Amino acid sequence: MTDSHIVASFDENLNDLRKKIVQMGNLVEEQFKLATEALVEKDKTLAEQVRKNDKAIDQLELEIERFAVEVIALRAPVADDLREVISSIKISSALERMGDYAKNMAKRLTVLSKIDHLPGSTTILSQMVKITRTMITDVLDAYVKRDTNLAIEVWNRDQEVDALYDSLFRELLTYMMEKPQYITSATHLLFIAKNIERAGDQTTNIAEIVYYITEGELLELKRPKKDDTSFADLGVSKEENK
Amino acid sequence: MTDSHIVASFDENLNDLRKKIVQMGNLVEEQFKLATEALVEKDKTLAEQVRKNDKAIDQLELEIERFAVEVIALRAPVADDLREVISSIKISSALERMGDYAKNMAKRLTVLSKIDHLPGSTTILSQMVKITRTMITDVLDAYVKRDTNLAIEVWNRDQEVDALYDSLFRELLTYMMEKPQYITSATHLLFIAKNIERAGDQTTNIAEIVYYITEGELLELKRPKKDDTSFADLGVSKEENK
């Protein structure tokens, strides 16, 4: 199949690469949707499905890398074209990691459903996932359309995910202090939330790559440092440590 | 500076790329050493230093990628040579993320030292870091010498890091249940441990890349699934949830 790609023109090669990236991104977005559904509904069968689906994402990363290497070897692209082909390897690598985060969410459900006690924090989690999913869809759109404004907008939107993560972090810590019997499940929820927060970060990485291949320079924006309030020590613990 | 590289032969280009990768890897290894020292000694100045050092690692990733792209554009390498140049981009990207994990450890120290209460778990943490640092050194060695046996050995060694992580996870959860006032600091320690565990994973990724560029095929080994026992629900919590 790949051979027939190579016979095509370089523009067609680029188009095929872009299509594969979008296909991969859509799968990742779907995985977050399903993993969250599994979590909220405590649906173990669905969680198992999410774990299995991840293989297709891993496979696409391999395909994209191999195809990109073939295109470079046979076309010897330079300048912008080369930058774009290299970027497809980097974007697919970011998407692959995001896929792993979704799979990891699904894996933790196995424990959470066994414990059978969930602090009521899935609302914030669902909200985090909702925003992250729009970020994934929009960054793919920005990639296909070379829309740097949209890329910047996605990049900024990550602050909302970070803010929600910080709220949830504080909420879960307070929860654990009040109800030590939920420490295990709250800890797993913390890790799940951290995975979503990291997926948001990966999306901003893709937004930066889109900006770079479109504008030819690095995206240098200022914004509040990520993941800082999650280093919270919680007023309450200061009191308790007196 | 990069221009003078390009005038050199392709072999010299490859050598320069390898040198930069090793330089970057050594910095990352040093960062884990310093971050752990800062944590164990509660040394905030050192933690601040670790945060600052990370910039040099980020800078090296950019340099490696730019140089690799230039080499591809000007030399139009194919087959093994192309694979090696592309791999340098992937390895530097893995090292950059590992650098972030070390920086993140240092950032959390700011909170931990404020809280002024550390569960006595830094022994296991230090042990995890010690193994991870040998993995980094050895995988760089395997990369330079094209030593696939060493790459496989590093890849397997990650199981020790995972096993220590699982012990620590259980220990910290038990600790939180017994002493709720330490929940905040124990949670930050959990995230620190997770960062080290992820650094170990990244090192196995590099080992896989080394194997791939040397043998021309994917490393397909069987081993117990990573990060599975860390999904532990702890016998104790089952009891408590009755």
XYZ file of C-alpha atoms in Angstrom:
484
model
C 0.000 0.000 0.000
C 2.779 2.347 0.961
C 4.458 1.718 -2.402
C 1.501 3.114 -4.290
C 1.759 6.233 -2.109
C 5.324 6.773 -3.224
C 4.400 6.654 -6.898
C 2.095 9.600 -6.298
C 3.327 13.210 -6.324
C 4.979 14.728 -3.283
C 1.862 16.820 -2.624
C -0.183 13.642 -2.620
C 2.336 12.117 -0.192
C 1.901 15.082 2.136
C -1.859 14.768 1.840
C -1.709 11.100 2.755
C 0.461 11.906 5.764
C -1.983 14.576 6.901
C -4.904 12.199 6.484
C -3.218 9.575 8.627
C -2.456 12.161 11.319
C -6.099 13.267 11.366
C -7.278 9.652 11.464
C -4.968 8.994 14.405
C -6.070 12.162 16.199
C -9.729 11.270 15.784
C -9.090 7.852 17.312
C -7.357 9.487 20.282
C -10.228 11.912 20.787
C -12.672 8.994 20.671
C -10.576 7.078 23.222
C -10.888 9.898 25.759
C -14.631 9.968 25.184
C -14.936 6.212 25.732
C -12.555 6.080 28.699
C -14.534 8.797 30.456
C -17.809 7.064 29.688
C -16.367 3.836 31.106
C -15.263 5.686 34.217
C -18.522 7.519 34.852
C -20.671 4.460 34.116
C -18.200 2.075 35.794
C -18.380 0.049 32.598
C -15.588 -2.549 32.707
C -16.375 -3.972 29.252
C -15.994 -0.543 27.723
C -12.760 -0.016 29.654
C -11.446 -3.264 28.214
C -12.435 -2.042 24.746
C -10.450 1.179 25.269
C -7.384 -0.853 26.224
C -7.725 -2.898 23.040
C -8.355 0.121 20.790
C -4.986 1.559 21.770
C -3.220 -0.965 19.539
C -4.653 0.701 16.422
C -3.199 4.025 17.576
C 0.240 2.485 18.172
C 0.041 0.905 14.737
C -0.772 4.240 13.091
C 2.252 5.850 14.730
C 4.492 3.170 13.218
C 2.858 3.575 9.799
C 3.224 7.346 9.840
C 6.872 7.170 10.837
C 7.701 4.569 8.208
C 5.858 6.432 5.495
C 7.513 9.733 6.490
C 10.958 8.113 6.339
C 10.161 6.661 2.892
C 8.956 10.016 1.629
C 12.157 11.700 2.864
C 14.357 8.983 1.347
C 12.647 9.037 -2.047
C 11.681 12.698 -2.410
C 14.570 14.324 -0.566
C 12.379 17.269 0.399
C 14.032 20.426 1.731
C 13.029 23.529 3.692
C 9.290 23.767 4.489
C 8.482 20.400 2.931
C 11.076 18.578 4.985
C 9.942 20.423 8.109
C 6.389 19.283 7.474
C 7.345 15.628 7.018
C 9.489 15.630 10.177
C 6.604 17.287 12.022
C 4.274 14.461 11.117
C 6.588 12.100 13.029
C 6.537 14.418 16.034
C 2.778 14.929 15.988
C 2.107 11.200 15.709
C 4.446 10.621 18.636
C 2.488 13.150 20.739
C -0.799 11.503 19.726
C 0.548 8.069 20.623
C 1.352 9.253 24.136
C -2.087 10.793 24.463
C -3.532 7.424 23.467
C -1.522 5.891 26.301
C -3.062 8.325 28.774
C -6.573 7.312 27.700
C -5.608 3.639 27.982
C -4.176 4.299 31.423
C -7.481 5.909 32.513
C -9.280 2.757 31.412
C -6.804 0.518 33.255
C -7.331 2.339 36.524
C -11.071 1.828 36.241
C -10.503 -1.870 36.908
C -9.268 -0.915 40.380
C -11.801 1.833 40.952
C -14.740 -0.400 40.148
C -13.348 -3.076 42.462
C -13.063 -0.577 45.271
C -16.611 0.435 44.535
C -16.183 3.847 46.111
C -15.736 6.940 44.013
C -15.572 10.394 45.441
C -18.059 12.522 43.505
C -15.345 14.124 41.443
C -16.167 12.691 38.044
C -17.992 15.934 37.186
C -14.767 17.951 37.113
C -13.008 15.063 35.369
C -15.698 14.944 32.666
C -15.376 18.677 32.212
C -11.599 18.356 31.828
C -12.047 15.658 29.210
C -14.680 17.683 27.361
C -12.321 20.646 26.936
C -9.380 18.390 26.060
C -11.449 16.713 23.344
C -12.349 20.073 21.770
C -8.639 20.944 21.911
C -7.742 17.748 20.031
C -10.393 18.315 17.344
C -9.435 21.955 16.911
C -5.695 21.381 16.812
C -6.211 18.812 14.036
C -8.322 21.375 12.218
C -5.602 23.992 12.695
C -3.070 21.469 11.366
C -5.037 20.658 8.205
C -5.988 24.283 7.487
C -2.664 25.786 8.594
C -4.707 28.043 10.857
C -2.216 29.573 13.287
C -4.854 31.648 15.059
C -6.768 28.516 15.904
C -3.519 26.841 17.016
C -2.833 29.744 19.393
C -6.403 29.623 20.649
C -6.069 25.882 21.412
C -2.744 26.545 23.114
C -4.405 29.100 25.406
C -7.405 26.895 26.088
C -5.157 24.484 27.966
C -5.238 26.896 30.897
C -8.851 25.898 31.493
C -7.835 22.243 31.776
C -5.034 23.178 34.158
C -7.378 25.251 36.305
C -9.863 22.375 36.551
C -7.049 19.993 37.413
C -5.964 22.262 40.234
C -9.502 22.432 41.647
C -9.822 18.681 41.489
C -6.424 18.177 43.101
C -7.439 20.325 46.065
C -10.873 18.733 46.272
C -9.480 15.198 46.302
C -6.845 16.004 48.906
C -9.437 17.538 51.179
C -11.624 14.506 50.571
C -8.845 12.109 51.526
C -8.228 13.984 54.749
C -11.872 13.849 55.698
C -12.470 10.260 54.624
C -9.270 8.196 54.797
C -11.148 5.106 53.593
C -11.331 6.706 50.131
C -7.600 7.397 49.903
C -6.955 4.605 47.410
C -9.715 5.538 45.003
C -8.998 9.256 45.334
C -5.335 8.595 44.549
C -6.259 6.721 41.388
C -8.577 9.574 40.423
C -5.694 11.991 40.959
C -3.556 10.005 38.543
C -6.403 9.894 36.038
C -6.809 13.666 36.301
C -3.058 14.076 35.856
C -3.257 11.996 32.676
C -5.914 14.283 31.249
C -3.872 17.323 32.228
C -0.884 15.809 30.420
C -3.029 15.118 27.346
C -3.879 18.834 27.344
C -0.156 19.614 27.494
C 0.523 17.312 24.551
C -2.167 19.116 22.586
C -0.393 22.421 23.209
C 2.803 20.753 21.939
C 0.979 19.884 18.720
C -0.332 23.457 18.516
C 3.289 24.656 18.770
C 4.336 22.301 15.965
C 1.473 23.561 13.767
C 2.582 27.120 14.450
C 6.182 26.251 13.658
C 5.513 24.541 10.323
C 3.160 27.329 9.276
C 5.061 30.407 10.435
C 8.589 29.007 10.349
C 9.313 30.245 13.855
C 8.730 29.106 17.416
C 5.559 30.068 19.232
C 6.773 32.246 22.074
C 3.816 33.202 24.173
C 3.678 34.125 27.779
C 1.195 32.521 30.024
C 0.978 31.532 33.670
C 3.205 28.562 34.380
C 1.440 25.261 33.994
C 0.790 22.907 36.863
C 1.859 25.354 39.534
C -1.145 25.510 41.809
C -1.199 21.718 41.727
C 1.863 22.039 43.890
C -0.553 23.370 46.450
C 0.073 22.485 50.030
C -3.551 23.213 50.975
C -4.185 25.660 53.798
C -5.707 22.832 55.766
C -2.511 20.786 55.862
C -0.559 23.773 57.132
C -2.990 23.951 60.019
C -2.654 20.259 60.688
C 1.085 20.379 60.608
C 1.349 22.997 63.291
C 28.528 26.791 14.308
C 26.088 24.455 12.659
C 27.300 25.580 9.224
C 30.812 24.319 9.901
C 29.259 20.956 10.792
C 27.653 20.754 7.406
C 30.941 21.276 5.579
C 32.231 18.144 7.293
C 31.587 14.626 5.963
C 28.319 12.844 6.651
C 30.089 10.532 9.106
C 31.344 13.551 10.969
C 27.784 14.910 10.984
C 26.552 11.671 12.526
C 29.335 11.814 15.087
C 28.400 15.350 16.028
C 24.776 14.317 16.415
C 25.769 11.401 18.654
C 27.965 13.660 20.762
C 25.130 16.102 21.301
C 22.801 13.251 22.294
C 25.321 11.962 24.822
C 25.884 15.469 26.157
C 22.126 15.897 26.580
C 21.765 12.477 28.225
C 24.539 13.231 30.690
C 22.833 16.469 31.665
C 19.566 14.581 32.252
C 21.311 11.972 34.378
C 22.940 14.741 36.426
C 19.564 16.436 36.876
C 18.091 13.335 38.489
C 21.094 13.133 40.791
C 20.719 16.782 41.836
C 16.925 16.675 42.145
C 17.157 13.676 44.461
C 19.886 15.312 46.506
C 17.719 18.420 46.823
C 14.791 16.277 47.936
C 16.679 14.222 50.496
C 18.542 17.230 51.908
C 15.516 19.531 51.571
C 17.836 21.904 49.751
C 15.712 24.601 48.111
C 18.657 26.378 46.498
C 19.674 23.180 44.767
C 16.064 22.585 43.679
C 16.038 26.063 42.133
C 19.285 25.204 40.342
C 17.702 22.052 38.885
C 14.803 24.118 37.554
C 17.231 26.510 35.885
C 19.435 23.737 34.444
C 16.478 22.375 32.508
C 16.739 25.247 30.011
C 20.060 23.890 28.726
C 18.385 20.534 28.057
C 15.505 22.159 26.161
C 18.041 24.138 24.156
C 19.949 20.989 23.219
C 16.761 19.346 21.950
C 16.170 22.299 19.626
C 19.790 22.223 18.435
C 19.692 18.498 17.741
C 16.455 18.746 15.809
C 17.658 21.686 13.711
C 20.972 20.062 12.988
C 19.281 16.759 12.069
C 16.925 18.558 9.667
C 19.883 20.371 8.071
C 21.795 17.130 7.681
C 18.806 15.482 6.013
C 18.243 18.459 3.707
C 21.873 18.734 2.626
C 22.991 15.103 2.644
C 19.739 13.422 1.603
C 20.690 10.267 3.506
C 18.750 7.066 2.837
C 18.199 3.704 4.528
C 20.200 3.171 7.757
C 21.717 6.638 7.679
C 18.354 8.334 7.417
C 16.971 6.087 10.131
C 19.810 7.104 12.410
C 19.312 10.838 11.847
C 15.553 10.569 12.449
C 16.284 8.559 15.594
C 18.414 11.349 17.007
C 15.315 13.572 16.914
C 13.296 10.923 18.725
C 15.954 10.227 21.356
C 16.424 13.918 22.088
C 12.675 14.275 22.459
C 12.637 11.412 25.019
C 15.549 12.992 26.900
C 13.817 16.362 26.952
C 10.775 14.802 28.608
C 12.988 13.061 31.136
C 14.546 16.429 31.911
C 11.031 17.724 32.572
C 10.430 14.931 35.077
C 13.577 15.887 37.005
C 12.525 19.534 36.946
C 9.087 18.551 38.169
C 10.662 16.664 41.108
C 12.533 19.817 42.031
C 9.391 21.947 41.755
C 7.495 19.720 44.147
C 10.255 20.069 46.718
C 9.212 23.688 47.195
C 5.906 22.408 48.544
C 7.358 19.484 50.464
C 9.865 21.647 52.295
C 7.125 24.102 53.165
C 5.016 21.304 54.599
C 8.067 20.208 56.534
C 6.818 16.653 56.905
C 8.137 13.867 54.760
C 7.136 10.271 55.208
C 10.342 8.243 55.452
C 10.059 7.042 51.873
C 13.010 8.838 50.349
C 15.049 5.632 50.703
C 12.999 3.807 48.078
C 12.895 6.953 45.967
C 16.675 7.269 46.085
C 16.981 3.629 45.094
C 14.633 4.192 42.136
C 16.701 7.160 41.004
C 19.947 5.234 41.402
C 18.778 2.476 39.044
C 17.262 4.963 36.600
C 20.568 6.844 36.444
C 22.481 3.656 35.612
C 19.866 2.969 32.920
C 20.449 6.407 31.384
C 24.245 6.031 31.409
C 24.072 2.515 29.975
C 21.538 3.289 27.269
C 23.771 6.145 26.050
C 26.668 3.713 26.037
C 24.572 1.203 24.079
C 23.648 3.986 21.651
C 27.247 5.059 21.011
C 28.616 1.513 20.779
C 25.605 0.052 18.949
C 25.480 -2.561 21.706
C 22.085 -4.232 21.377
C 22.721 -6.636 24.249
C 23.280 -3.725 26.582
C 20.148 -2.034 25.188
C 18.109 -5.159 25.975
C 19.670 -5.376 29.419
C 18.694 -1.731 30.143
C 15.215 -2.419 28.825
C 14.827 -5.317 31.278
C 16.303 -3.373 34.185
C 13.271 -1.096 34.113
C 11.331 -3.837 35.871
C 13.340 -3.102 39.019
C 12.252 0.531 38.908
C 8.645 -0.536 38.398
C 8.824 -2.972 41.315
C 10.212 -0.281 43.621
C 7.533 2.124 42.454
C 4.853 -0.405 43.325
C 6.291 -0.926 46.823
C 6.445 2.799 47.396
C 2.911 3.282 46.093
C 1.578 0.755 48.594
C 3.705 2.134 51.410
C 2.559 5.711 50.837
C -1.106 4.735 50.598
C -0.893 2.817 53.859
C 0.896 5.782 55.382
C -1.822 8.190 54.287
C -4.484 5.979 55.811
C -2.670 5.829 59.123
C -1.657 9.472 59.240
C -4.087 11.650 57.294
C -2.097 14.765 58.221
C 0.627 13.602 55.803
C -1.726 13.128 52.854
C -0.521 16.229 51.027
C 3.168 15.445 51.284
C 2.623 11.752 50.555
C 0.643 12.685 47.433
C 3.477 14.869 46.177
C 5.914 12.030 46.857
C 3.655 9.715 44.839
C 3.831 12.094 41.889
C 7.594 12.346 42.263
C 7.868 8.547 42.284
C 5.625 8.387 39.223
C 7.941 10.821 37.442
C 10.922 8.583 38.125
C 8.969 5.566 36.948
C 8.131 7.440 33.741
C 11.787 8.376 33.278
C 12.560 4.657 33.443
C 9.926 4.061 30.756
C 11.463 6.720 28.538
C 14.828 5.027 28.931
C 13.313 1.777 27.673
C 11.941 3.750 24.705
C 15.480 4.908 23.929
C 16.712 1.305 24.313
C 14.084 0.286 21.733
C 15.266 3.011 19.334
C 18.895 1.877 19.761
C 17.827 -1.676 19.000
C 15.876 -0.540 15.957
C 18.654 1.521 14.365
C 21.172 -1.254 15.015
C 19.172 -4.342 14.071
C 16.724 -2.775 11.625
C 13.766 -4.381 13.337
C 11.545 -3.688 16.326
C 12.469 -5.013 19.743
C 9.686 -7.442 20.534
C 10.262 -8.812 23.982
C 7.806 -10.190 26.419
C 7.846 -9.026 29.952
C 5.328 -8.473 32.713
C 3.134 -5.488 31.910
C 4.449 -2.258 33.293
C 2.670 -0.316 35.982
C 0.134 -2.999 36.746
C 0.589 -3.588 40.442
C 0.524 0.176 40.900
C -3.147 -0.235 40.124
C -3.247 -1.959 43.468
C -6.314 -1.469 45.558
C -4.468 -2.509 48.729
C -5.938 -5.311 50.774
C -6.339 -2.864 53.607
C -8.738 -0.618 51.719
C -10.927 -3.573 50.844
C -11.216 -4.261 54.538
C -12.021 -0.658 55.262
C -14.622 -0.489 52.562
C -16.648 -3.356 53.940
